[in-house]
Short mmCIF file of N, CA and C in Angstrom, two decimals:
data_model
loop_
_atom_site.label_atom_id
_atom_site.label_comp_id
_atom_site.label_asym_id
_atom_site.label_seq_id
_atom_site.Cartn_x
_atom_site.Cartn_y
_atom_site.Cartn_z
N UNK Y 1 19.20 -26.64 -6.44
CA UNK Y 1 19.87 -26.62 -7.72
C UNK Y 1 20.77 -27.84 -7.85
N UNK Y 2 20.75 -28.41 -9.01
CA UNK Y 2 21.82 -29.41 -9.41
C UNK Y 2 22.80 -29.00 -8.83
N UNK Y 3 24.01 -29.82 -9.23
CA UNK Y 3 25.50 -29.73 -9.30
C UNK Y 3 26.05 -29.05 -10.77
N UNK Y 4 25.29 -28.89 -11.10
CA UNK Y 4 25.98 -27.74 -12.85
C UNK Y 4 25.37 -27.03 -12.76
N UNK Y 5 26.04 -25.38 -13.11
CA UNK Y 5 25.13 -23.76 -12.97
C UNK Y 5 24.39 -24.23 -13.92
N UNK Y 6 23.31 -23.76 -13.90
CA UNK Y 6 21.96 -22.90 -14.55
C UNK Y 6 21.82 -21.89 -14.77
N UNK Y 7 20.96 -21.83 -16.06
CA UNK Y 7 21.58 -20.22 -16.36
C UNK Y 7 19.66 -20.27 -17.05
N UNK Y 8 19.23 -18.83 -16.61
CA UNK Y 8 17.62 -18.74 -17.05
C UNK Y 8 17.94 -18.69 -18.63
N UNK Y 9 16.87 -19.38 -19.21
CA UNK Y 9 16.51 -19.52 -20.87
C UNK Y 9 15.71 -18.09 -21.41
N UNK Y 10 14.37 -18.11 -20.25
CA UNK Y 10 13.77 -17.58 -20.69
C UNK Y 10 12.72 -16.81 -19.61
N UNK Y 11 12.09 -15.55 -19.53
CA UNK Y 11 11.72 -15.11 -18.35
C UNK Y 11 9.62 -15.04 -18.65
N UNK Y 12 8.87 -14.95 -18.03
CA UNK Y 12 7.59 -14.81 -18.90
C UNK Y 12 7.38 -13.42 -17.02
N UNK Y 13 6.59 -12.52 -17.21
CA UNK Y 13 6.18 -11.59 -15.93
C UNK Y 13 4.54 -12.08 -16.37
N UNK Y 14 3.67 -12.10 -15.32
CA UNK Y 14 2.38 -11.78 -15.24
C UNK Y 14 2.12 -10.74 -14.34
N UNK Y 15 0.88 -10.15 -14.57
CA UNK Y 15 0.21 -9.11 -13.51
C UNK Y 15 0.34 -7.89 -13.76
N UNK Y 16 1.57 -7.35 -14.73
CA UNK Y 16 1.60 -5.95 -15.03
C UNK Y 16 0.44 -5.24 -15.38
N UNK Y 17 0.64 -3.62 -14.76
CA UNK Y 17 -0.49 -2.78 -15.20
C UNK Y 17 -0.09 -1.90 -15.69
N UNK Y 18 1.09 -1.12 -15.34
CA UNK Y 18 1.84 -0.10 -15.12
C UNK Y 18 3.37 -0.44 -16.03
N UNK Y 19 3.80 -1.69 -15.37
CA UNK Y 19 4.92 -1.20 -15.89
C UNK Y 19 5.24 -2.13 -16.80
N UNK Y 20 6.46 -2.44 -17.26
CA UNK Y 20 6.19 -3.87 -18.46
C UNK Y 20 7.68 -4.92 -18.35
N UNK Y 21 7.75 -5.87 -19.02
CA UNK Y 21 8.01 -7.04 -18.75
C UNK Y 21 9.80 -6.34 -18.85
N UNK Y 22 10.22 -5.67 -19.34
CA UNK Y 22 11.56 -4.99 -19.48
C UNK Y 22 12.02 -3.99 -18.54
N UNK Y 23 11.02 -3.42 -17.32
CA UNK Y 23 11.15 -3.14 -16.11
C UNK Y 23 11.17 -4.07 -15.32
N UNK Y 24 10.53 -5.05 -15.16
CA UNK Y 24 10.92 -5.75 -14.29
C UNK Y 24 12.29 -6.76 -14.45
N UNK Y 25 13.08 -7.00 -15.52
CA UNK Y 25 14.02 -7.50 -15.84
C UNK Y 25 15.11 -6.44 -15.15
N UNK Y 26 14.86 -5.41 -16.01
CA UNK Y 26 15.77 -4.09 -15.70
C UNK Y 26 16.35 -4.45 -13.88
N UNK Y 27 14.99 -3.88 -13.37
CA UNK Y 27 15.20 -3.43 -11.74
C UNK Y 27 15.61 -4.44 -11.07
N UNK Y 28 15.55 -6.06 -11.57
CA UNK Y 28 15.89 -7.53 -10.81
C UNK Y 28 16.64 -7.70 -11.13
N UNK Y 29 17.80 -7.64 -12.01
CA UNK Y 29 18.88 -7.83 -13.03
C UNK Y 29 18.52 -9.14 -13.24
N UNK Y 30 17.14 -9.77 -13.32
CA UNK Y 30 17.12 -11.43 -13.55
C UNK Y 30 17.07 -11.23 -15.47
N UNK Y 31 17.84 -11.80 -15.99
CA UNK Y 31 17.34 -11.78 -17.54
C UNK Y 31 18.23 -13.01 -18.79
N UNK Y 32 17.49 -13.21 -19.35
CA UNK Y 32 18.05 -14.79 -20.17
C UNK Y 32 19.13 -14.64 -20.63
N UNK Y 33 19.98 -15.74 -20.13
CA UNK Y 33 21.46 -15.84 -20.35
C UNK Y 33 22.48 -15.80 -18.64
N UNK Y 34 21.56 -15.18 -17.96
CA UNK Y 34 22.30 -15.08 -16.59
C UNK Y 34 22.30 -16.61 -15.65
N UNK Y 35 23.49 -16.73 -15.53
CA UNK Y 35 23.89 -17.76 -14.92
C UNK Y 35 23.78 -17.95 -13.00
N UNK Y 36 23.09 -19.18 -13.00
CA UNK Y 36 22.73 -18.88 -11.52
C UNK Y 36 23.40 -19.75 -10.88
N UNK Y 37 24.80 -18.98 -9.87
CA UNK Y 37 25.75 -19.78 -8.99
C UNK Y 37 24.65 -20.45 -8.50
N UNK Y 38 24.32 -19.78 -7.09
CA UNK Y 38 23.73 -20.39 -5.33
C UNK Y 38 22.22 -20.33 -5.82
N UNK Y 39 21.76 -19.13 -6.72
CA UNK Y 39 20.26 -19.15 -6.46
C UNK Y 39 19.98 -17.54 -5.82
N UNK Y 40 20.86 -17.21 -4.83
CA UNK Y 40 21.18 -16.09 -4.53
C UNK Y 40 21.07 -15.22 -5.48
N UNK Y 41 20.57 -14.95 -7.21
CA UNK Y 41 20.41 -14.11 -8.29
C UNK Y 41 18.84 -13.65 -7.93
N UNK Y 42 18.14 -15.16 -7.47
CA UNK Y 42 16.82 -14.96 -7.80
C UNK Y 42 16.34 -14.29 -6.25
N UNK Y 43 16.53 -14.52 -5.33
CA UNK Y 43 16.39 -13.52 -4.04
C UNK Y 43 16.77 -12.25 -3.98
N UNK Y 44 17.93 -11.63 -4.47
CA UNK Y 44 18.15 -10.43 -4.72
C UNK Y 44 17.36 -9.88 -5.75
N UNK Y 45 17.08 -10.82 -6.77
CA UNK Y 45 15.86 -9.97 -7.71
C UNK Y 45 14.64 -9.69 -6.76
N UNK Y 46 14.18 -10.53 -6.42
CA UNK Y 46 12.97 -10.36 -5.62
C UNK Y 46 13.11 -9.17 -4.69
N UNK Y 47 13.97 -9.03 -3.76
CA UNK Y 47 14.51 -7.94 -2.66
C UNK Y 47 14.23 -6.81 -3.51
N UNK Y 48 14.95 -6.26 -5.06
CA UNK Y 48 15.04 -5.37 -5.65
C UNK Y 48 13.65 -4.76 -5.99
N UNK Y 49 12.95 -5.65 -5.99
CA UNK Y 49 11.24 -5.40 -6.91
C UNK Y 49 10.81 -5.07 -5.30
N UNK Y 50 10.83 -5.74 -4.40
CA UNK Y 50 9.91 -5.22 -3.09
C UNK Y 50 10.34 -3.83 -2.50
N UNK Y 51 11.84 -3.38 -3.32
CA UNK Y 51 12.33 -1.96 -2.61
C UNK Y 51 11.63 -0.94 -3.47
N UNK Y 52 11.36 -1.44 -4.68
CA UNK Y 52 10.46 -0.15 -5.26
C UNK Y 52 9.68 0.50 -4.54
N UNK Y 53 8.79 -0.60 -3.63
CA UNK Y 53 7.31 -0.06 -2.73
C UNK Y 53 6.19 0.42 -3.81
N UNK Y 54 6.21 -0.71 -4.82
CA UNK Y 54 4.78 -0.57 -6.02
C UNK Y 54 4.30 -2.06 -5.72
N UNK Y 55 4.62 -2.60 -5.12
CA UNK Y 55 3.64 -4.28 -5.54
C UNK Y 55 3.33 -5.17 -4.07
N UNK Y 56 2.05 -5.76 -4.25
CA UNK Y 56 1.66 -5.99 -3.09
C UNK Y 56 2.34 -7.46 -3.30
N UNK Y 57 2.07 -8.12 -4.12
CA UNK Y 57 2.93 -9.20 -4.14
C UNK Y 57 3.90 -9.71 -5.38
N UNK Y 58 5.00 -10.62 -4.99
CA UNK Y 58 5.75 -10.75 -5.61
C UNK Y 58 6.06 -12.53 -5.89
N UNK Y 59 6.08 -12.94 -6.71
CA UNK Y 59 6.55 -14.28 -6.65
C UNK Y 59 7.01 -14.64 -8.06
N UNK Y 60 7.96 -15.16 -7.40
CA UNK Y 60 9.10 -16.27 -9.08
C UNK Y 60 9.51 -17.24 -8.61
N UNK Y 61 9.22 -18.28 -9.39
CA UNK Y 61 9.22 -19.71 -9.37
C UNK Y 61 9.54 -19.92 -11.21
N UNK Y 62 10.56 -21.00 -10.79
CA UNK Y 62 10.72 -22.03 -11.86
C UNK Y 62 9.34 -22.45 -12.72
N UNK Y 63 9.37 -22.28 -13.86
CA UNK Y 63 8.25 -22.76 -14.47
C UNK Y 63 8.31 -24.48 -15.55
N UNK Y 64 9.88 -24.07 -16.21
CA UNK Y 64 10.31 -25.52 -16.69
C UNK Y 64 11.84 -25.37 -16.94
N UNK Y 65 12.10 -26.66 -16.89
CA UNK Y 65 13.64 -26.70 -17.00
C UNK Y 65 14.13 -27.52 -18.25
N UNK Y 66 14.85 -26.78 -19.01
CA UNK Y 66 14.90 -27.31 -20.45
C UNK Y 66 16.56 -27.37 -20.47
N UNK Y 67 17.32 -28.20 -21.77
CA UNK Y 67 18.67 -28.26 -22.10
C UNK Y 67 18.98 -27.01 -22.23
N UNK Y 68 18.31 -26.07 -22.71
CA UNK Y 68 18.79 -24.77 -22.61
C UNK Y 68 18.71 -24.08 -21.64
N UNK Y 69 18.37 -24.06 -20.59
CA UNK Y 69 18.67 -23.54 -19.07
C UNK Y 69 16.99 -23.68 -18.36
N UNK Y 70 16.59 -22.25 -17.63
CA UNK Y 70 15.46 -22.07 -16.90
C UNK Y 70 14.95 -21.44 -17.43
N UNK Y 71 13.19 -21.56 -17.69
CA UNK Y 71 12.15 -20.71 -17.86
C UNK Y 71 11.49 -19.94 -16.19
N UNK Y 72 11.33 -19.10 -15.98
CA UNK Y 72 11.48 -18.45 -15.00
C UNK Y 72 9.83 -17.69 -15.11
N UNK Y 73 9.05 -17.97 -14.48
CA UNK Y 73 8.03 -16.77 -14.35
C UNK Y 73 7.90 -15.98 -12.95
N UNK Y 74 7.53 -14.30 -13.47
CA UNK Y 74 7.49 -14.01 -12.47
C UNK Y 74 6.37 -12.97 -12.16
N UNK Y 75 6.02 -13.31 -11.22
CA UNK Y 75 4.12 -12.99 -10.71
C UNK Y 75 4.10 -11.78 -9.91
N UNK Y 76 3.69 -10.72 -10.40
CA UNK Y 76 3.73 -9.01 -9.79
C UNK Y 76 2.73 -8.85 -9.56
N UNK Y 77 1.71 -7.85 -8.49
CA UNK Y 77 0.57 -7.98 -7.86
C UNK Y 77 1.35 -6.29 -7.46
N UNK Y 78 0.83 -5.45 -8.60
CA UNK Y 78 0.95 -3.97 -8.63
C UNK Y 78 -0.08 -2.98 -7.42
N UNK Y 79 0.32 -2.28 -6.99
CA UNK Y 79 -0.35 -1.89 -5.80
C UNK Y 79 -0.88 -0.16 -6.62
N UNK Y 80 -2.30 -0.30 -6.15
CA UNK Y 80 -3.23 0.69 -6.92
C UNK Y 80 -2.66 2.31 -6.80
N UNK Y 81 -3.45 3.12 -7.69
CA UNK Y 81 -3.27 4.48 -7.52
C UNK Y 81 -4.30 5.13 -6.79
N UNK Y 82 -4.28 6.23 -6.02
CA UNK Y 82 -5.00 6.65 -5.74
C UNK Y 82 -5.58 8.16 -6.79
N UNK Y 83 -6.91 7.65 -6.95
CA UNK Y 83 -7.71 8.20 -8.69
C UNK Y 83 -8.61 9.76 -7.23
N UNK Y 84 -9.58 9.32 -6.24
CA UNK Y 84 -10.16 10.93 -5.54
C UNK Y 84 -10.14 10.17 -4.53
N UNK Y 85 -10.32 11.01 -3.35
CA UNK Y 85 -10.43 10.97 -2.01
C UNK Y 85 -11.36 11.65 -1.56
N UNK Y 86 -12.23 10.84 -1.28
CA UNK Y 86 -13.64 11.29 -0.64
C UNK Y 86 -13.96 11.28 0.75
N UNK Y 87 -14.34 12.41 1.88
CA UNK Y 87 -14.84 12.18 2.77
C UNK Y 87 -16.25 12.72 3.05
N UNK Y 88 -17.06 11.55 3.59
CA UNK Y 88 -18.68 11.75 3.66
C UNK Y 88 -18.83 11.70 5.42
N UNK Y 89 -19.69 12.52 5.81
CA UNK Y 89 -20.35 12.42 7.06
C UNK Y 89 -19.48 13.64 7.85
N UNK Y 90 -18.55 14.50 7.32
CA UNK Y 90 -17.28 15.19 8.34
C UNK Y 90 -17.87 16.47 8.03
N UNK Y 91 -18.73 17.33 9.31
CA UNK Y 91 -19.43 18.32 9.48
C UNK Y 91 -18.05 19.65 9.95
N UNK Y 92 -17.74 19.34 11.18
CA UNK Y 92 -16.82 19.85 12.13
C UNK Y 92 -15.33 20.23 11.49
N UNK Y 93 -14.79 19.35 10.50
CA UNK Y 93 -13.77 19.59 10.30
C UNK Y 93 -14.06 19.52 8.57
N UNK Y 94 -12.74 20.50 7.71
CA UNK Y 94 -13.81 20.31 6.78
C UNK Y 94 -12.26 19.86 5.69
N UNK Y 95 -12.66 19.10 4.49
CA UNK Y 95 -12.28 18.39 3.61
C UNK Y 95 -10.85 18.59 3.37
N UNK Y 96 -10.64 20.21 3.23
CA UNK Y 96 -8.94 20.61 2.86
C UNK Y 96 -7.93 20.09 4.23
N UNK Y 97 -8.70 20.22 5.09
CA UNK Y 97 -7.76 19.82 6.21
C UNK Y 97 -7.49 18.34 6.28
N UNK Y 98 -8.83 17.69 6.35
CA UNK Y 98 -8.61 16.42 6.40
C UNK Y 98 -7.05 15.82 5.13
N UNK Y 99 -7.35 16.36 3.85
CA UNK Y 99 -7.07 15.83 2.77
C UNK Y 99 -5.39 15.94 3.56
N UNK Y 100 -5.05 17.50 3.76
CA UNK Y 100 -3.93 17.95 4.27
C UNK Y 100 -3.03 16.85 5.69
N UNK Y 101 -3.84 16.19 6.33
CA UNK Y 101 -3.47 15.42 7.31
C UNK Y 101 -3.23 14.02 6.92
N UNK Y 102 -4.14 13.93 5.95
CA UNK Y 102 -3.52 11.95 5.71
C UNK Y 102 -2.70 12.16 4.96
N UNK Y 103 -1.68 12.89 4.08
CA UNK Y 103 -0.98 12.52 3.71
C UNK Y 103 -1.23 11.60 2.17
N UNK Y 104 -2.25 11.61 1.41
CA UNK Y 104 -2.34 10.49 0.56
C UNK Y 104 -2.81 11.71 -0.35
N UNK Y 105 -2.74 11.76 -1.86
CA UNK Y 105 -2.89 12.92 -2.80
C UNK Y 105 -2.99 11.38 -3.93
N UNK Y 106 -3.71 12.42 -5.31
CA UNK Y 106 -4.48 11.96 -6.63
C UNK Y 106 -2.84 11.48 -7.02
N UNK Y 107 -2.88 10.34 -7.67
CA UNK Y 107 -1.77 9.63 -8.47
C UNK Y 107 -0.53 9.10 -7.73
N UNK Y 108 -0.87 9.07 -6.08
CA UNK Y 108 0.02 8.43 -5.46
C UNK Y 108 -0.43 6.88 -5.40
N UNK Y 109 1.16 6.27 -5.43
CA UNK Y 109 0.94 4.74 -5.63
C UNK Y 109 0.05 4.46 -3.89
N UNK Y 110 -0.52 3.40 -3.54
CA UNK Y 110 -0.97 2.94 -2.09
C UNK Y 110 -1.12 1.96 -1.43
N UNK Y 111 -0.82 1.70 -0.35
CA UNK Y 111 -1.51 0.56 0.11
C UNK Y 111 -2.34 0.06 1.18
N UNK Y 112 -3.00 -0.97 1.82
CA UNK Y 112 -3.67 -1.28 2.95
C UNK Y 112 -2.78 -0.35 4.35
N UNK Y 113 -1.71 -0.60 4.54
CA UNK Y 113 -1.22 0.41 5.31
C UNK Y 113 -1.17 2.28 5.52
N UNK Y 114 -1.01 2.43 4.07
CA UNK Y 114 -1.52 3.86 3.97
C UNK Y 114 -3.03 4.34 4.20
N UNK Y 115 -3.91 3.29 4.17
CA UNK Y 115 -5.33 4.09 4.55
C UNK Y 115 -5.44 3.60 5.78
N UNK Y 116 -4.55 2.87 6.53
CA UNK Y 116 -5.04 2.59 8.10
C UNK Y 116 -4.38 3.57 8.87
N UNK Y 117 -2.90 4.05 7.89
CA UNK Y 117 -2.62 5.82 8.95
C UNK Y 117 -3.05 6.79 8.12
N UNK Y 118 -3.67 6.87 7.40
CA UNK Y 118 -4.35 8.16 6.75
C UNK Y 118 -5.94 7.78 8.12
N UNK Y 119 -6.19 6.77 8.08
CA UNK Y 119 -7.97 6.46 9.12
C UNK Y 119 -7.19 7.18 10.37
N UNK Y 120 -5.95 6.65 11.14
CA UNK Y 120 -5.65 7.25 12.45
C UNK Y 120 -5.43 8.63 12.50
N UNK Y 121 -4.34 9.22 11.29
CA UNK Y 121 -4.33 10.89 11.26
C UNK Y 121 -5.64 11.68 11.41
N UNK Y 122 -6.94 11.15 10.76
CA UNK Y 122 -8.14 11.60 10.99
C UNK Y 122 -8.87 11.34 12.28
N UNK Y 123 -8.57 10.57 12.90
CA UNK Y 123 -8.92 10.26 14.45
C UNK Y 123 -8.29 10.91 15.41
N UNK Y 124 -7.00 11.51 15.53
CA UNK Y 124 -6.13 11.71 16.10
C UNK Y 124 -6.88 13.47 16.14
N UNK Y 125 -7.20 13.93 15.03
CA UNK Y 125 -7.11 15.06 14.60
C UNK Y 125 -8.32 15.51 14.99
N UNK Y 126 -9.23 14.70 15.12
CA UNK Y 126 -10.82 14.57 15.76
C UNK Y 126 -10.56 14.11 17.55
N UNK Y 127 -9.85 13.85 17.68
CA UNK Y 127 -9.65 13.73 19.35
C UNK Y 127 -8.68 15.36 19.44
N UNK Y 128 -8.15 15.48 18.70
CA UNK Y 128 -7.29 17.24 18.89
C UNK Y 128 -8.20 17.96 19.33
N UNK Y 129 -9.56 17.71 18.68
CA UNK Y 129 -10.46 18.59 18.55
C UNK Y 129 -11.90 18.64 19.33
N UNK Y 130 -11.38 17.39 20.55
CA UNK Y 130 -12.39 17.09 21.42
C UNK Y 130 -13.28 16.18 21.05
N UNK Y 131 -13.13 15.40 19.95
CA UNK Y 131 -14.23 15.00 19.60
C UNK Y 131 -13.95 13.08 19.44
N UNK Y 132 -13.93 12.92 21.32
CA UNK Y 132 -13.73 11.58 21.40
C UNK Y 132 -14.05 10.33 20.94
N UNK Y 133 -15.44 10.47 20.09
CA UNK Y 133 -16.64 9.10 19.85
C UNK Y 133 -16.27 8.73 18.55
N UNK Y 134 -15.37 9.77 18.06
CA UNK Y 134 -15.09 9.48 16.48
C UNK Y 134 -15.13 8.26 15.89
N UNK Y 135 -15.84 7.89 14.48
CA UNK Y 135 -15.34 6.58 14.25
C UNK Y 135 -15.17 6.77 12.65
N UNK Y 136 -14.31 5.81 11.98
CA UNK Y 136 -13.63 6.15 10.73
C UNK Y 136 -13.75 5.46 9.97
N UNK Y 137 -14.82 4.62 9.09
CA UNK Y 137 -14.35 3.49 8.60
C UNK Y 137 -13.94 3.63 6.63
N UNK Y 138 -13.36 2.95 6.38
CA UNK Y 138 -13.04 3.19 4.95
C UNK Y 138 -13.31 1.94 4.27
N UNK Y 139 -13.42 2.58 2.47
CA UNK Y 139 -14.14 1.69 1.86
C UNK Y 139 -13.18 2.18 0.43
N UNK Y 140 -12.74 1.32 -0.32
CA UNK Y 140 -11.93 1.20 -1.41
C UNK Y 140 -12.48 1.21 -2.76
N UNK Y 141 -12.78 1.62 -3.71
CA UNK Y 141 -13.92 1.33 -4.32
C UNK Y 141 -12.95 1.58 -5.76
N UNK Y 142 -13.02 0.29 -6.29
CA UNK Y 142 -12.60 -0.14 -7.78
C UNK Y 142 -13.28 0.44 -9.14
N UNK Y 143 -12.16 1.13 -9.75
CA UNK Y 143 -12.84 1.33 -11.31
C UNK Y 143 -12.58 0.95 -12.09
N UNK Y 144 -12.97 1.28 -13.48
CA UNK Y 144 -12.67 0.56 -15.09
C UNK Y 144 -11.40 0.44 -14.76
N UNK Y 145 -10.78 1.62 -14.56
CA UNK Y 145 -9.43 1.13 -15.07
C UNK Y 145 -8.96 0.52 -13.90
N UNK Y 146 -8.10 -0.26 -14.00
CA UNK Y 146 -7.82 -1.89 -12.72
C UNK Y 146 -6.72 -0.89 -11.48
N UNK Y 147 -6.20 -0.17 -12.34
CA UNK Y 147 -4.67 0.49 -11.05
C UNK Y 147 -5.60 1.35 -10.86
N UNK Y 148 -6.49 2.05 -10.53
CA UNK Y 148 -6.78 3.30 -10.11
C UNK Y 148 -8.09 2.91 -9.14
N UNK Y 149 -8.00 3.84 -7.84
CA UNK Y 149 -8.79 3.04 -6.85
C UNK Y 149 -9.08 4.72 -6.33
N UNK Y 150 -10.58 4.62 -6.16
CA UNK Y 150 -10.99 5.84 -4.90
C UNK Y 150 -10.85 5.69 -3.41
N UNK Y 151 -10.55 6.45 -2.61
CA UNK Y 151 -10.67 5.93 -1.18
C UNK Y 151 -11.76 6.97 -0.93
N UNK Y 152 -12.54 6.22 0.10
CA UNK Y 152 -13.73 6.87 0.52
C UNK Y 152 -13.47 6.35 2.08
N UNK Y 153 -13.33 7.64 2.59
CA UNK Y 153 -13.56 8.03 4.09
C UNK Y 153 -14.82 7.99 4.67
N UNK Y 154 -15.67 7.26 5.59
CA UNK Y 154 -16.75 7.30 5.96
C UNK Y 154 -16.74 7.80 7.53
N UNK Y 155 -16.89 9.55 7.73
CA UNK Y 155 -16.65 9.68 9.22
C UNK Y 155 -18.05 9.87 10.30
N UNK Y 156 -17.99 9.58 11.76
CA UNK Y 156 -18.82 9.51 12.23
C UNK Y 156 -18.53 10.53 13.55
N UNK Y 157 -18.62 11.57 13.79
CA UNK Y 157 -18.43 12.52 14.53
C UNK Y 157 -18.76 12.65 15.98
N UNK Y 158 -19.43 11.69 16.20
CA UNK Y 158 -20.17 12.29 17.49
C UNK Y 158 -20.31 13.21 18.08
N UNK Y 159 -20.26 13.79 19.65
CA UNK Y 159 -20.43 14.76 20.18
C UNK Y 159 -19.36 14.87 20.68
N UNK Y 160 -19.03 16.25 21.12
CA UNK Y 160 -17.90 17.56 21.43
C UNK Y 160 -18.10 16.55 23.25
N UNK Y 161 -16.77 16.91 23.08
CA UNK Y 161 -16.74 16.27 25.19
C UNK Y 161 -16.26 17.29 25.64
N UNK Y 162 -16.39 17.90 26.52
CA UNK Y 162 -15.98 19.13 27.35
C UNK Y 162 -16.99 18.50 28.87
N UNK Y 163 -15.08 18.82 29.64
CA UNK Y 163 -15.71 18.86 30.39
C UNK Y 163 -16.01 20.02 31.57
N UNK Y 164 -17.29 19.94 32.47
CA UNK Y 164 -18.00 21.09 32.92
C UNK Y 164 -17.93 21.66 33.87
N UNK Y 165 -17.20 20.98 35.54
CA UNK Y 165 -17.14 20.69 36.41
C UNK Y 165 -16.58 19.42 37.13
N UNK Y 166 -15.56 19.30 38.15
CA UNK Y 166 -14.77 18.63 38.73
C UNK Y 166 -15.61 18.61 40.35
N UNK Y 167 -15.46 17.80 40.42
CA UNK Y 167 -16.23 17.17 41.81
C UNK Y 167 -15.23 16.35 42.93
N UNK Y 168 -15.12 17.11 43.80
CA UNK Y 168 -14.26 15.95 45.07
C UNK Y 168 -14.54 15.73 46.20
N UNK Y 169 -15.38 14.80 46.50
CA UNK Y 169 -15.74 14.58 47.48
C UNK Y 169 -14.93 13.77 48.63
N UNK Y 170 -15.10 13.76 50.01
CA UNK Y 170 -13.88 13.10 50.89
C UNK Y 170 -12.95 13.77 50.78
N UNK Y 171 -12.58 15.16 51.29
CA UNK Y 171 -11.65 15.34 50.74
C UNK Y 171 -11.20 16.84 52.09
N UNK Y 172 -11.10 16.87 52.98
CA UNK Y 172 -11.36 17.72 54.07
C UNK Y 172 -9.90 18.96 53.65
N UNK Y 173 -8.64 18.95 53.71
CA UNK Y 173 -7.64 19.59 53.38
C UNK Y 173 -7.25 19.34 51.61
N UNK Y 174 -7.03 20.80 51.07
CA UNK Y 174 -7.29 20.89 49.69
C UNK Y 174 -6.28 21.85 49.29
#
């Protein structure tokens, strides 16, 4: 920053799906007319938008600098809903439970992290159950409407491990 405050002119948001250009002003307190000591306005906005836990990414940058202060844009990358939750291939254990263990339900916001411990709660829960070979893979699958996303569970069960008999050989005092 210069040596004379700056104060934003004007703000433009891209990327909204959900929410609109007067929420994101709101929740950042960034908005035209605010005067920027250190710069320190525009990091705490940013901090404020990443505490929601709705957006995968966030970015504001200077766009132009006019006699009347800063044009300011700021770039939101909204993190999807979850629209059904599908699991295919799961014989042994059956759908209500699964659904019940990850933790993820219809109209919750989500992200890459939530389906990699919703994939382990289902592994975990398939090794509970003896069933070591398990494998989990998931697949995200996009619809018309842009925020709303299916997760599809793809499970692979293998076989039950039990074991049958213990064997010790070398072994004279027992």
């Amino acid at each position: 920053f210069s040596q004379r405050n700056l104060s934003i002119h004007d703000i433009k948001v891209e990327g909204l799906q959900r929410l609109y250009k007067d929420d994101i002003m709101r929740i950042s307190n960034l908005k035209p007319g605010l005067e920027l000591i250190k710069g320190d306005e525009i990091k705490k906005g940013i901090q404020k938008l990443w505490d929601l836990g709705r957006f995968s990414d966030i970015q504001i940058y200077i766009e132009e600098e006019t006699d009347d202060g800063l044009i300011i844009k700021i770039f939101v990358k909204e993190l999807p809903v979850v629209n059904n939750i599908n699991f295919i291939g799961n014989k042994k254990i059956k759908d209500r439970t699964l659904s019940d263990i990850i933790k993820l339900i219809k109209g919750q916001i989500f992200s890459e992290n939530d389906i990699i411990r919703a994939k382990g709660f289902i592994i975990d829960k398939y090794k509970e159950d003896h069933y070591h070979n398990i494998s989990v893979n998931t697949e995200v699958e996009e619809l018309d409407e842009a925020h709303l996303q299916n997760i599809n569970f793809y499970i692979s069960e293998g076989k039950k491990i039990r074991l049958r008999e213990v064997n010790i050989n070398g072994v004279n005092n027992f």
